[in-house]
């Protein structure tokens, strides 16, 4: 029985944004013809002809694919490919820094995620809407206690706000700024843009200011999340979501993430606002104190009556490790260094960058502290482990028909986060080794996100020749605007078919084709801040 399937798409997949003038330029063919030509769309001239390479069976995508290399085209312009079988690729540009507008759009998305403020037409265009979720929130289990809950970013396609995922998103953006500051020289702009503080820091401050409100008064612990009891309907605009808000109980994972991101912010914001930096550090130290007082805190589970996203996590060792590493890097205090070294001996993933497994942030922070300020044995082993993990991702990418590091079983709910987190890890390996091959592999992951995939789709709304148009995102569904809010990263293929829509329509599809551009498919086509944040990091590397 032939298990391969042919999706309904153009059989020439390219990065629908484009390629750097001097860089590699590769398209993936899934049709039968091997001959192709490159057409300049302004002049209609054929500027290059070639043949794609040997066809291989790519099991994750269910396609027979072959690689077409047109790196010889180095003149700036807009192009497309035509195959000898009549198939035509998406239109794309070749230019010096082709991902500048994409990076700006991915970062601007965080403005559209803002909660508690009016999004005005001046900055939001047709996606403007009124202020939302301005009421005080009820502390779960203490119905008489209400607290200011306003601000921050909506987490995803719903209107919940979550401490841990918010910290992951901020940390990606601050890391991008620390490693690639020149990529953030151009203003978006934002309402707060002042020509002094980079816009990326102004936007992160929106979420940081909200996170301060999530720290329990008097204890230093951090509430796990702020949501209504249940999700609102899919067409409900944010300002129409008036159900009561609840602070879910304090969790050790949220507190660890808070300590890590606040210690990081203290360092990054210090040159711009010393008072704010001190406030961040004080909050981080209070959270660390709570962690010290609660060494055996249980993992978080939704309390009775709350059915919104749980973000459950049974281990907090990775969050504590990250917190200790950030506090040590920012303060240089021995107590935090000792904590890092002790926590590093425990068994948890040291190179993961997911909201549940934050150990990779602890490792990157410790390595960024520098060899002279760290324990030599630990520094060496963590660096070797990072490079070994990056080497594994490179090997997997070389075996994949679409040149990315996901195995068939990796096409899970939020697979595009894995694509982007892996690209981040590869770029970290480049930073610590100087080996540009890691960056080339990371760029292949960006190519996949922007259309060089079996479905020939850009997984970022508003960008590319054939972008996602119907994300599971309440404002995009409810606002009456034909186009979705732009710059949002979709979750991507999920072979588990975890929602009713894809379970009905995609049975039997290969893993990388288990995606539906439909607003009912929350398991493949939802959007979140922590899928956008690694995308900003990756594009920033190629906009320096």
Short mmCIF file of C-alpha atoms in Angstrom, two decimals:
data_model
loop_
_atom_site.label_atom_id
_atom_site.label_comp_id
_atom_site.label_asym_id
_atom_site.label_seq_id
_atom_site.Cartn_x
_atom_site.Cartn_y
_atom_site.Cartn_z
CA UNK A 1 0.00 0.00 0.00
CA UNK A 2 1.35 3.43 -0.94
CA UNK A 3 1.34 5.58 2.21
CA UNK A 4 2.67 8.64 0.42
CA UNK A 5 0.17 11.39 -0.25
CA UNK A 6 0.26 14.45 -2.43
CA UNK A 7 -1.02 17.61 -0.74
CA UNK A 8 -2.93 20.24 -2.69
CA UNK A 9 -0.20 22.82 -3.26
CA UNK A 10 2.41 24.09 -5.65
CA UNK A 11 5.15 21.48 -5.96
CA UNK A 12 7.99 23.98 -5.51
CA UNK A 13 8.42 25.15 -1.91
CA UNK A 14 10.52 28.23 -1.13
CA UNK A 15 10.93 30.72 1.68
CA UNK A 16 8.10 33.03 0.66
CA UNK A 17 9.87 36.06 2.13
CA UNK A 18 13.14 35.45 0.36
CA UNK A 19 16.86 34.80 0.56
CA UNK A 20 19.97 36.83 1.35
CA UNK A 21 21.90 38.00 -1.71
CA UNK A 22 25.13 36.18 -0.87
CA UNK A 23 23.56 33.21 0.95
CA UNK A 24 22.46 29.74 -0.09
CA UNK A 25 19.18 29.62 -2.01
CA UNK A 26 17.43 26.28 -2.02
CA UNK A 27 13.93 25.23 -3.05
CA UNK A 28 12.37 21.85 -2.31
CA UNK A 29 10.57 20.11 -5.19
CA UNK A 30 7.89 17.47 -4.64
CA UNK A 31 6.76 17.03 -8.25
CA UNK A 32 8.29 14.72 -10.83
CA UNK A 33 10.15 17.24 -12.99
CA UNK A 34 13.74 18.11 -12.11
CA UNK A 35 14.45 20.91 -14.58
CA UNK A 36 13.69 24.46 -13.44
CA UNK A 37 14.35 28.10 -14.22
CA UNK A 38 14.44 31.26 -12.11
CA UNK A 39 12.40 34.20 -13.42
CA UNK A 40 12.95 37.85 -12.49
CA UNK A 41 9.40 39.15 -11.99
CA UNK A 42 10.26 42.78 -12.80
CA UNK A 43 11.91 42.05 -16.14
CA UNK A 44 10.27 38.65 -16.83
CA UNK A 45 13.73 37.48 -17.83
CA UNK A 46 14.97 33.96 -17.15
CA UNK A 47 18.11 34.49 -15.04
CA UNK A 48 19.05 30.92 -14.13
CA UNK A 49 18.36 27.36 -15.19
CA UNK A 50 19.20 24.18 -13.36
CA UNK A 51 18.20 20.68 -12.34
CA UNK A 52 17.19 19.49 -8.91
CA UNK A 53 19.07 16.64 -7.26
CA UNK A 54 18.22 13.04 -6.49
CA UNK A 55 14.68 12.37 -5.26
CA UNK A 56 14.28 10.88 -1.78
CA UNK A 57 11.30 9.67 0.21
CA UNK A 58 10.69 12.02 3.13
CA UNK A 59 8.60 10.05 5.60
CA UNK A 60 7.49 12.91 7.95
CA UNK A 61 5.99 14.86 5.05
CA UNK A 62 4.79 11.89 3.02
CA UNK A 63 6.39 13.36 -0.09
CA UNK A 64 9.10 12.42 -2.56
CA UNK A 65 11.37 15.45 -2.57
CA UNK A 66 14.41 16.76 -4.37
CA UNK A 67 16.56 19.83 -3.78
CA UNK A 68 17.00 22.66 -6.26
CA UNK A 69 19.96 24.94 -5.61
CA UNK A 70 19.88 28.38 -7.22
CA UNK A 71 22.51 30.05 -5.02
CA UNK A 72 24.10 31.45 -8.17
CA UNK A 73 21.39 34.12 -8.39
CA UNK A 74 22.89 37.10 -6.54
CA UNK A 75 21.13 40.10 -8.03
CA UNK A 76 18.59 41.81 -5.77
CA UNK A 77 15.03 41.62 -7.01
CA UNK A 78 11.76 39.68 -6.89
CA UNK A 79 11.71 36.19 -8.39
CA UNK A 80 9.89 32.90 -8.70
CA UNK A 81 10.83 29.42 -9.91
CA UNK A 82 9.16 27.54 -12.73
CA UNK A 83 9.47 23.78 -13.14
CA UNK A 84 9.54 21.92 -16.42
CA UNK A 85 6.21 20.36 -15.40
CA UNK A 86 4.52 23.78 -15.29
CA UNK A 87 4.54 24.21 -11.50
CA UNK A 88 5.40 27.70 -10.26
CA UNK A 89 6.74 28.64 -6.84
CA UNK A 90 5.69 31.45 -4.57
CA UNK A 91 7.10 34.89 -5.31
CA UNK A 92 10.07 35.90 -3.14
CA UNK A 93 12.78 38.53 -2.90
CA UNK A 94 16.54 38.28 -3.00
CA UNK A 95 18.14 41.11 -1.06
CA UNK A 96 20.69 42.21 1.50
CA UNK A 97 18.60 41.69 4.64
CA UNK A 98 15.35 40.15 3.46
CA UNK A 99 13.93 39.45 6.94
CA UNK A 100 13.83 42.99 8.31
CA UNK A 101 10.09 43.54 7.81
CA UNK A 102 9.37 40.01 9.05
CA UNK A 103 11.23 40.64 12.30
CA UNK A 104 9.37 43.90 12.80
CA UNK A 105 6.05 42.15 12.18
CA UNK A 106 6.85 39.31 14.57
CA UNK A 107 7.74 41.85 17.26
CA UNK A 108 4.75 44.09 16.51
CA UNK A 109 2.53 41.07 17.19
CA UNK A 110 3.20 41.52 20.90
CA UNK A 111 1.57 44.95 20.70
CA UNK A 112 -1.54 43.27 19.27
CA UNK A 113 -1.48 40.83 22.20
CA UNK A 114 -1.65 43.70 24.73
CA UNK A 115 -4.33 43.50 27.40
CA UNK A 116 -5.96 46.26 29.43
CA UNK A 117 -5.36 49.13 27.02
CA UNK A 118 -7.06 50.46 23.92
CA UNK A 119 -5.31 49.53 20.70
CA UNK A 120 -5.75 52.66 18.64
CA UNK A 121 -6.07 52.93 14.89
CA UNK A 122 -2.79 54.86 14.77
CA UNK A 123 -0.84 51.78 15.83
CA UNK A 124 -3.27 48.89 15.30
CA UNK A 125 -4.79 49.92 11.97
CA UNK A 126 -7.95 47.93 11.16
CA UNK A 127 -7.25 45.63 14.14
CA UNK A 128 -7.90 48.38 16.70
CA UNK A 129 -10.16 47.57 19.64
CA UNK A 130 -11.16 48.95 23.03
CA UNK A 131 -9.50 48.41 26.39
CA UNK A 132 -10.20 44.98 27.88
CA UNK A 133 -9.92 43.09 31.16
CA UNK A 134 -9.55 46.20 33.29
CA UNK A 135 -11.40 44.85 36.35
CA UNK A 136 -9.63 43.63 39.46
CA UNK A 137 -9.07 39.89 39.74
CA UNK A 138 -10.25 37.63 42.53
CA UNK A 139 -7.62 35.62 44.40
CA UNK A 140 -8.77 32.01 44.09
CA UNK A 141 -9.88 30.66 47.44
CA UNK A 142 -10.08 34.16 48.93
CA UNK A 143 -13.23 35.62 47.33
CA UNK A 144 -13.03 38.75 49.46
CA UNK A 145 -9.53 39.59 48.16
CA UNK A 146 -9.30 41.36 44.79
CA UNK A 147 -6.13 42.75 43.20
CA UNK A 148 -5.14 44.88 40.23
CA UNK A 149 -4.73 42.50 37.31
CA UNK A 150 -4.57 44.87 34.36
CA UNK A 151 -1.93 44.84 31.63
CA UNK A 152 0.47 42.42 30.01
CA UNK A 153 -0.10 40.27 26.95
CA UNK A 154 -2.83 37.79 26.18
CA UNK A 155 -1.10 34.44 26.04
CA UNK A 156 -2.57 32.90 22.91
CA UNK A 157 -5.79 32.62 20.96
CA UNK A 158 -7.64 33.14 24.23
CA UNK A 159 -7.35 35.94 26.80
CA UNK A 160 -5.60 34.14 29.63
CA UNK A 161 -2.34 35.49 31.04
CA UNK A 162 0.21 33.04 32.38
CA UNK A 163 3.34 33.78 34.41
CA UNK A 164 5.60 30.98 33.13
CA UNK A 165 4.88 31.25 29.40
CA UNK A 166 5.12 35.04 29.70
CA UNK A 167 8.57 34.69 31.25
CA UNK A 168 9.68 32.39 28.41
CA UNK A 169 8.53 34.92 25.83
CA UNK A 170 10.28 37.84 27.54
CA UNK A 171 13.48 35.85 27.96
CA UNK A 172 13.61 35.01 24.24
CA UNK A 173 13.20 38.68 23.36
CA UNK A 174 15.75 39.90 25.91
CA UNK A 175 18.25 37.23 24.80
CA UNK A 176 17.76 38.33 21.21
CA UNK A 177 18.49 41.90 22.25
CA UNK A 178 21.55 40.88 24.30
CA UNK A 179 23.06 38.81 21.49
CA UNK A 180 21.95 40.81 18.43
CA UNK A 181 21.40 44.43 19.55
CA UNK A 182 21.97 45.96 16.12
CA UNK A 183 18.96 44.03 14.78
CA UNK A 184 16.73 46.19 17.00
CA UNK A 185 17.98 49.59 15.86
CA UNK A 186 14.85 50.42 13.84
CA UNK A 187 11.69 51.51 15.67
CA UNK A 188 8.48 49.52 15.06
CA UNK A 189 7.08 52.07 16.27
CA UNK A 190 5.06 51.68 19.47
CA UNK A 191 3.05 54.26 21.44
CA UNK A 192 5.96 54.40 23.92
CA UNK A 193 8.75 54.73 21.32
CA UNK A 194 11.10 57.50 22.45
CA UNK A 195 14.23 57.10 20.33
CA UNK A 196 16.25 56.16 23.42
CA UNK A 197 15.10 52.79 24.76
CA UNK A 198 14.86 50.12 22.04
CA UNK A 199 11.28 49.18 21.19
CA UNK A 200 11.88 45.54 22.11
CA UNK A 201 12.59 46.61 25.70
CA UNK A 202 9.57 48.91 25.75
CA UNK A 203 7.35 46.04 24.64
CA UNK A 204 8.83 43.58 27.14
CA UNK A 205 8.20 46.14 29.89
CA UNK A 206 4.46 45.80 29.18
CA UNK A 207 4.61 42.16 30.29
CA UNK A 208 7.11 42.76 33.08
CA UNK A 209 4.86 45.43 34.57
CA UNK A 210 2.03 42.92 34.62
CA UNK A 211 4.23 40.20 36.12
CA UNK A 212 4.91 42.47 39.11
CA UNK A 213 1.17 42.23 39.81
CA UNK A 214 1.39 38.44 39.82
CA UNK A 215 3.74 38.39 42.83
CA UNK A 216 1.76 37.60 45.96
CA UNK A 217 1.94 40.51 48.41
CA UNK A 218 4.17 39.71 51.35
CA UNK A 219 5.43 36.26 50.34
CA UNK A 220 7.40 36.66 47.09
CA UNK A 221 5.55 33.71 45.55
CA UNK A 222 4.01 34.18 42.12
CA UNK A 223 0.46 33.35 41.06
CA UNK A 224 0.46 30.75 38.31
CA UNK A 225 -2.00 32.47 35.99
CA UNK A 226 -4.79 35.01 35.64
CA UNK A 227 -7.85 33.83 33.70
CA UNK A 228 -11.61 33.63 33.73
CA UNK A 229 -13.08 30.32 34.95
CA UNK A 230 -13.76 29.18 31.36
CA UNK A 231 -12.73 30.22 27.86
CA UNK A 232 -15.04 32.71 26.11
CA UNK A 233 -16.59 31.94 22.72
CA UNK A 234 -14.34 32.00 19.67
CA UNK A 235 -15.86 35.20 18.25
CA UNK A 236 -15.77 37.17 21.51
CA UNK A 237 -13.63 40.30 21.24
CA UNK A 238 -11.37 41.05 24.22
CA UNK A 239 -13.35 44.08 25.41
CA UNK A 240 -16.52 41.93 25.40
CA UNK A 241 -15.01 39.27 27.66
CA UNK A 242 -16.40 40.51 30.97
CA UNK A 243 -16.42 37.33 33.08
CA UNK A 244 -14.71 37.54 36.46
CA UNK A 245 -10.93 37.10 36.48
CA UNK A 246 -9.18 34.81 38.95
CA UNK A 247 -5.60 34.66 40.19
CA UNK A 248 -4.80 30.94 40.34
CA UNK A 249 -2.70 29.81 43.32
CA UNK A 250 1.02 30.42 43.64
CA UNK A 251 3.22 27.77 41.99
CA UNK A 252 6.92 27.07 42.31
CA UNK A 253 7.34 26.90 38.53
CA UNK A 254 5.79 30.35 38.05
CA UNK A 255 7.90 31.69 40.92
CA UNK A 256 11.10 30.24 39.46
CA UNK A 257 10.35 31.65 36.02
CA UNK A 258 9.54 35.02 37.57
CA UNK A 259 12.82 35.07 39.49
CA UNK A 260 14.75 34.22 36.34
CA UNK A 261 13.17 36.76 34.05
CA UNK A 262 13.21 39.57 36.64
CA UNK A 263 16.91 39.01 37.37
CA UNK A 264 17.54 39.07 33.63
CA UNK A 265 15.52 42.27 33.21
CA UNK A 266 17.44 43.91 36.05
CA UNK A 267 20.62 43.46 34.01
CA UNK A 268 19.21 44.42 30.62
CA UNK A 269 17.29 47.52 31.72
CA UNK A 270 20.03 48.89 33.99
CA UNK A 271 21.59 51.15 31.31
CA UNK A 272 18.17 52.66 30.51
CA UNK A 273 16.36 52.91 33.85
CA UNK A 274 18.32 52.15 37.00
CA UNK A 275 15.29 52.50 39.26
CA UNK A 276 13.33 49.98 37.21
CA UNK A 277 16.30 47.61 37.18
CA UNK A 278 16.50 47.75 40.99
CA UNK A 279 12.78 47.03 41.25
CA UNK A 280 13.19 43.98 39.00
CA UNK A 281 16.10 42.66 41.08
CA UNK A 282 14.26 43.17 44.37
CA UNK A 283 11.29 41.23 43.00
CA UNK A 284 13.59 38.46 41.74
CA UNK A 285 15.28 38.15 45.13
CA UNK A 286 11.91 37.96 46.89
CA UNK A 287 10.83 35.17 44.54
CA UNK A 288 14.10 33.32 45.17
CA UNK A 289 13.51 33.63 48.90
CA UNK A 290 10.08 32.00 48.45
CA UNK A 291 11.69 29.15 46.52
CA UNK A 292 14.20 28.61 49.32
CA UNK A 293 11.37 28.48 51.85
CA UNK A 294 9.39 25.98 49.72
CA UNK A 295 11.87 23.32 48.55
CA UNK A 296 9.22 20.65 48.01
CA UNK A 297 6.39 22.64 46.45
CA UNK A 298 4.00 20.44 44.43
CA UNK A 299 3.44 20.85 40.70
CA UNK A 300 0.54 23.05 39.57
CA UNK A 301 -2.84 21.64 38.64
CA UNK A 302 -5.98 23.62 37.77
CA UNK A 303 -8.02 24.18 40.94
CA UNK A 304 -11.66 23.04 40.93
CA UNK A 305 -13.87 25.24 38.77
CA UNK A 306 -11.11 26.58 36.48
CA UNK A 307 -10.92 24.99 33.02
CA UNK A 308 -8.60 27.39 31.18
CA UNK A 309 -5.09 26.41 30.04
CA UNK A 310 -3.35 24.63 32.90
CA UNK A 311 0.32 24.83 31.95
CA UNK A 312 0.89 22.05 34.44
CA UNK A 313 4.47 21.16 35.30
CA UNK A 314 5.50 18.47 37.78
CA UNK A 315 9.12 19.54 38.25
CA UNK A 316 10.52 22.93 39.20
CA UNK A 317 14.22 22.01 39.19
CA UNK A 318 14.74 23.55 35.76
CA UNK A 319 13.01 26.80 36.73
CA UNK A 320 15.09 27.03 39.93
CA UNK A 321 18.25 26.38 37.89
CA UNK A 322 17.41 29.19 35.49
CA UNK A 323 16.56 31.56 38.35
CA UNK A 324 19.83 30.84 40.14
CA UNK A 325 21.83 31.31 36.94
CA UNK A 326 20.21 34.67 36.16
CA UNK A 327 20.62 35.91 39.72
CA UNK A 328 24.27 34.90 39.67
CA UNK A 329 24.94 36.51 36.31
CA UNK A 330 23.26 39.74 37.42
CA UNK A 331 24.63 40.00 41.00
CA UNK A 332 27.80 37.90 41.03
CA UNK A 333 26.84 36.70 44.51
CA UNK A 334 28.34 33.40 45.65
CA UNK A 335 25.09 32.04 47.11
CA UNK A 336 23.54 31.96 43.64
CA UNK A 337 26.63 30.39 42.08
CA UNK A 338 26.52 27.62 44.66
CA UNK A 339 22.84 27.08 43.89
CA UNK A 340 23.53 26.80 40.14
CA UNK A 341 26.23 24.22 40.73
CA UNK A 342 24.04 22.16 43.04
CA UNK A 343 21.00 22.28 40.76
CA UNK A 344 23.10 21.40 37.71
CA UNK A 345 23.81 18.01 39.27
CA UNK A 346 20.11 17.10 39.17
CA UNK A 347 18.56 15.18 36.29
CA UNK A 348 16.43 17.43 34.09
CA UNK A 349 16.84 18.64 30.48
CA UNK A 350 19.69 21.18 30.37
CA UNK A 351 19.18 22.29 26.76
CA UNK A 352 15.42 22.64 26.39
CA UNK A 353 13.84 26.04 25.72
CA UNK A 354 10.17 25.15 26.20
CA UNK A 355 7.78 26.76 28.68
CA UNK A 356 7.72 23.53 30.71
CA UNK A 357 11.42 22.71 30.43
CA UNK A 358 13.36 25.91 31.04
CA UNK A 359 16.72 24.31 31.74
CA UNK A 360 18.20 25.56 28.48
CA UNK A 361 17.83 29.15 29.68
CA UNK A 362 19.82 28.32 32.80
CA UNK A 363 22.54 26.75 30.69
CA UNK A 364 22.72 29.67 28.23
CA UNK A 365 22.80 32.17 31.09
CA UNK A 366 25.61 30.33 32.86
CA UNK A 367 27.66 30.13 29.67
CA UNK A 368 27.01 33.81 28.92
CA UNK A 369 28.35 34.64 32.39
CA UNK A 370 31.74 33.75 30.93
CA UNK A 371 34.47 31.22 31.57
CA UNK A 372 36.38 33.39 34.03
CA UNK A 373 33.39 33.87 36.36
CA UNK A 374 32.16 30.27 36.33
CA UNK A 375 33.32 26.90 37.64
CA UNK A 376 35.56 25.47 34.93
CA UNK A 377 34.28 21.90 35.02
CA UNK A 378 30.64 22.88 34.90
CA UNK A 379 31.21 25.52 32.21
CA UNK A 380 33.08 23.00 30.05
CA UNK A 381 30.52 20.22 30.44
CA UNK A 382 27.58 22.53 29.73
CA UNK A 383 29.27 23.95 26.64
CA UNK A 384 30.16 20.48 25.37
CA UNK A 385 26.59 19.33 25.99
CA UNK A 386 25.18 22.33 24.12
CA UNK A 387 27.38 21.70 21.10
CA UNK A 388 26.58 17.97 21.17
CA UNK A 389 22.85 18.76 21.15
CA UNK A 390 23.36 21.22 18.29
CA UNK A 391 25.34 18.60 16.37
CA UNK A 392 22.44 16.17 16.83
CA UNK A 393 20.02 18.74 15.41
CA UNK A 394 22.31 19.33 12.43
CA UNK A 395 22.52 15.60 11.73
CA UNK A 396 18.74 15.23 11.88
CA UNK A 397 18.29 18.23 9.60
CA UNK A 398 20.61 16.76 6.98
CA UNK A 399 18.51 13.60 6.87
CA UNK A 400 15.19 15.46 6.58
CA UNK A 401 13.66 16.19 3.19
CA UNK A 402 12.81 19.76 4.21
CA UNK A 403 16.13 20.26 6.05
CA UNK A 404 14.78 20.72 9.58
CA UNK A 405 15.51 18.87 12.81
CA UNK A 406 12.07 17.44 13.57
CA UNK A 407 11.63 13.69 13.51
CA UNK A 408 8.27 12.19 12.60
CA UNK A 409 7.30 11.95 16.28
CA UNK A 410 8.22 15.62 16.87
CA UNK A 411 5.20 16.92 14.95
CA UNK A 412 3.32 17.55 18.18
CA UNK A 413 0.93 20.26 19.36
CA UNK A 414 3.00 23.41 18.86
CA UNK A 415 5.55 21.77 16.57
CA UNK A 416 6.57 25.16 15.22
CA UNK A 417 7.81 26.04 18.71
CA UNK A 418 10.15 23.05 18.47
CA UNK A 419 11.27 24.25 15.03
CA UNK A 420 12.06 27.70 16.42
CA UNK A 421 13.47 26.59 19.78
CA UNK A 422 15.81 24.22 17.93
CA UNK A 423 16.87 27.09 15.68
CA UNK A 424 17.56 29.19 18.80
CA UNK A 425 19.71 26.41 20.24
CA UNK A 426 21.63 26.14 16.98
CA UNK A 427 22.29 29.88 17.06
CA UNK A 428 23.46 29.64 20.66
CA UNK A 429 25.90 26.95 19.50
CA UNK A 430 27.11 29.33 16.81
CA UNK A 431 27.58 32.06 19.43
CA UNK A 432 29.71 29.89 21.71
CA UNK A 433 31.68 28.07 19.00
CA UNK A 434 31.95 30.55 16.13
CA UNK A 435 30.88 27.79 13.72
CA UNK A 436 28.65 29.32 11.04
CA UNK A 437 27.33 25.89 9.98
CA UNK A 438 25.03 26.05 13.00
CA UNK A 439 23.56 29.32 11.75
CA UNK A 440 23.06 27.87 8.28
CA UNK A 441 21.05 25.03 9.81
CA UNK A 442 19.03 27.49 11.92
CA UNK A 443 18.24 29.46 8.76
CA UNK A 444 16.85 26.29 7.18
CA UNK A 445 14.36 26.20 10.05
CA UNK A 446 13.29 29.77 9.26
CA UNK A 447 12.91 28.78 5.61
CA UNK A 448 10.56 25.99 6.72
CA UNK A 449 8.45 28.35 8.83
CA UNK A 450 8.09 30.80 5.95
CA UNK A 451 6.91 28.34 3.32
CA UNK A 452 9.61 25.83 2.47
CA UNK A 453 7.47 23.00 3.80
CA UNK A 454 5.31 20.27 2.33
CA UNK A 455 2.15 22.38 2.60
CA UNK A 456 3.72 25.37 0.81
CA UNK A 457 2.34 27.67 3.51
CA UNK A 458 3.81 30.55 5.50
CA UNK A 459 3.05 29.85 9.14
CA UNK A 460 3.10 33.59 9.95
CA UNK A 461 -0.08 35.61 9.37
CA UNK A 462 0.33 38.53 6.97
CA UNK A 463 3.74 37.45 5.67
CA UNK A 464 4.53 35.46 2.57
CA UNK A 465 2.79 34.58 -0.67
CA UNK A 466 0.43 32.08 1.00
CA UNK A 467 0.20 32.85 4.73
CA UNK A 468 -2.07 31.37 7.37
CA UNK A 469 -5.42 33.17 7.06
CA UNK A 470 -7.68 31.61 9.71
CA UNK A 471 -5.79 31.26 13.01
CA UNK A 472 -7.51 30.08 16.18
CA UNK A 473 -7.29 33.59 17.64
CA UNK A 474 -10.36 35.27 19.06
CA UNK A 475 -9.65 38.85 17.90
CA UNK A 476 -8.96 37.62 14.35
CA UNK A 477 -12.24 35.70 14.35
CA UNK A 478 -14.39 38.35 16.04
CA UNK A 479 -13.18 41.66 14.59
CA UNK A 480 -14.92 41.49 11.20
CA UNK A 481 -11.65 42.22 9.38
CA UNK A 482 -10.97 39.87 6.47
CA UNK A 483 -7.26 39.51 7.19
CA UNK A 484 -6.10 38.10 10.52
CA UNK A 485 -4.00 40.11 12.93
CA UNK A 486 -0.56 40.09 11.24
CA UNK A 487 2.73 38.69 12.50
CA UNK A 488 1.30 35.75 14.49
CA UNK A 489 3.12 32.39 14.39
CA UNK A 490 0.79 29.42 13.99
CA UNK A 491 1.34 26.25 15.99
CA UNK A 492 1.95 24.00 12.99
CA UNK A 493 1.34 20.32 12.21
CA UNK A 494 0.21 18.05 15.05
CA UNK A 495 0.19 14.36 14.15
CA UNK A 496 -1.90 13.64 17.27
CA UNK A 497 -4.94 15.35 15.69
CA UNK A 498 -5.92 16.80 19.05
CA UNK A 499 -9.02 18.79 18.08
CA UNK A 500 -12.31 17.75 16.56
CA UNK A 501 -11.78 19.58 13.27
CA UNK A 502 -8.51 17.88 12.32
CA UNK A 503 -9.67 14.55 13.77
CA UNK A 504 -12.53 14.68 11.27
CA UNK A 505 -10.61 16.00 8.26
CA UNK A 506 -6.99 14.82 8.46
CA UNK A 507 -7.10 11.13 9.35
CA UNK A 508 -4.28 9.21 7.66
CA UNK A 509 -2.23 12.25 6.74
CA UNK A 510 1.56 12.13 7.17
CA UNK A 511 2.85 13.95 10.27
CA UNK A 512 4.00 17.17 8.57
CA UNK A 513 0.66 17.45 6.74
CA UNK A 514 -1.45 17.29 9.92
CA UNK A 515 -2.29 20.98 9.79
CA UNK A 516 -5.50 22.86 9.03
CA UNK A 517 -5.69 26.58 8.34
CA UNK A 518 -9.06 26.74 10.10
CA UNK A 519 -10.06 28.74 13.17
CA UNK A 520 -11.58 25.66 14.84
CA UNK A 521 -8.25 23.82 14.80
CA UNK A 522 -6.80 24.94 18.10
CA UNK A 523 -4.28 22.09 18.12
CA UNK A 524 -2.63 23.07 14.82
CA UNK A 525 -3.56 26.69 14.15
CA UNK A 526 -3.59 28.52 17.46
CA UNK A 527 -1.05 31.28 18.09
CA UNK A 528 0.93 32.20 21.22
CA UNK A 529 3.43 34.72 22.48
CA UNK A 530 6.02 31.99 23.11
CA UNK A 531 5.89 30.82 19.49
CA UNK A 532 6.47 34.39 18.33
CA UNK A 533 9.33 35.06 20.71
CA UNK A 534 11.82 32.47 19.38
CA UNK A 535 10.85 33.58 15.86
CA UNK A 536 11.97 37.11 16.77
CA UNK A 537 15.24 35.70 18.13
CA UNK A 538 15.95 33.73 14.95
CA UNK A 539 15.11 36.53 12.53
CA UNK A 540 17.19 38.99 14.60
CA UNK A 541 20.29 36.85 14.03
CA UNK A 542 19.87 37.30 10.27
CA UNK A 543 19.14 41.03 10.50
CA UNK A 544 22.38 42.09 12.15
#
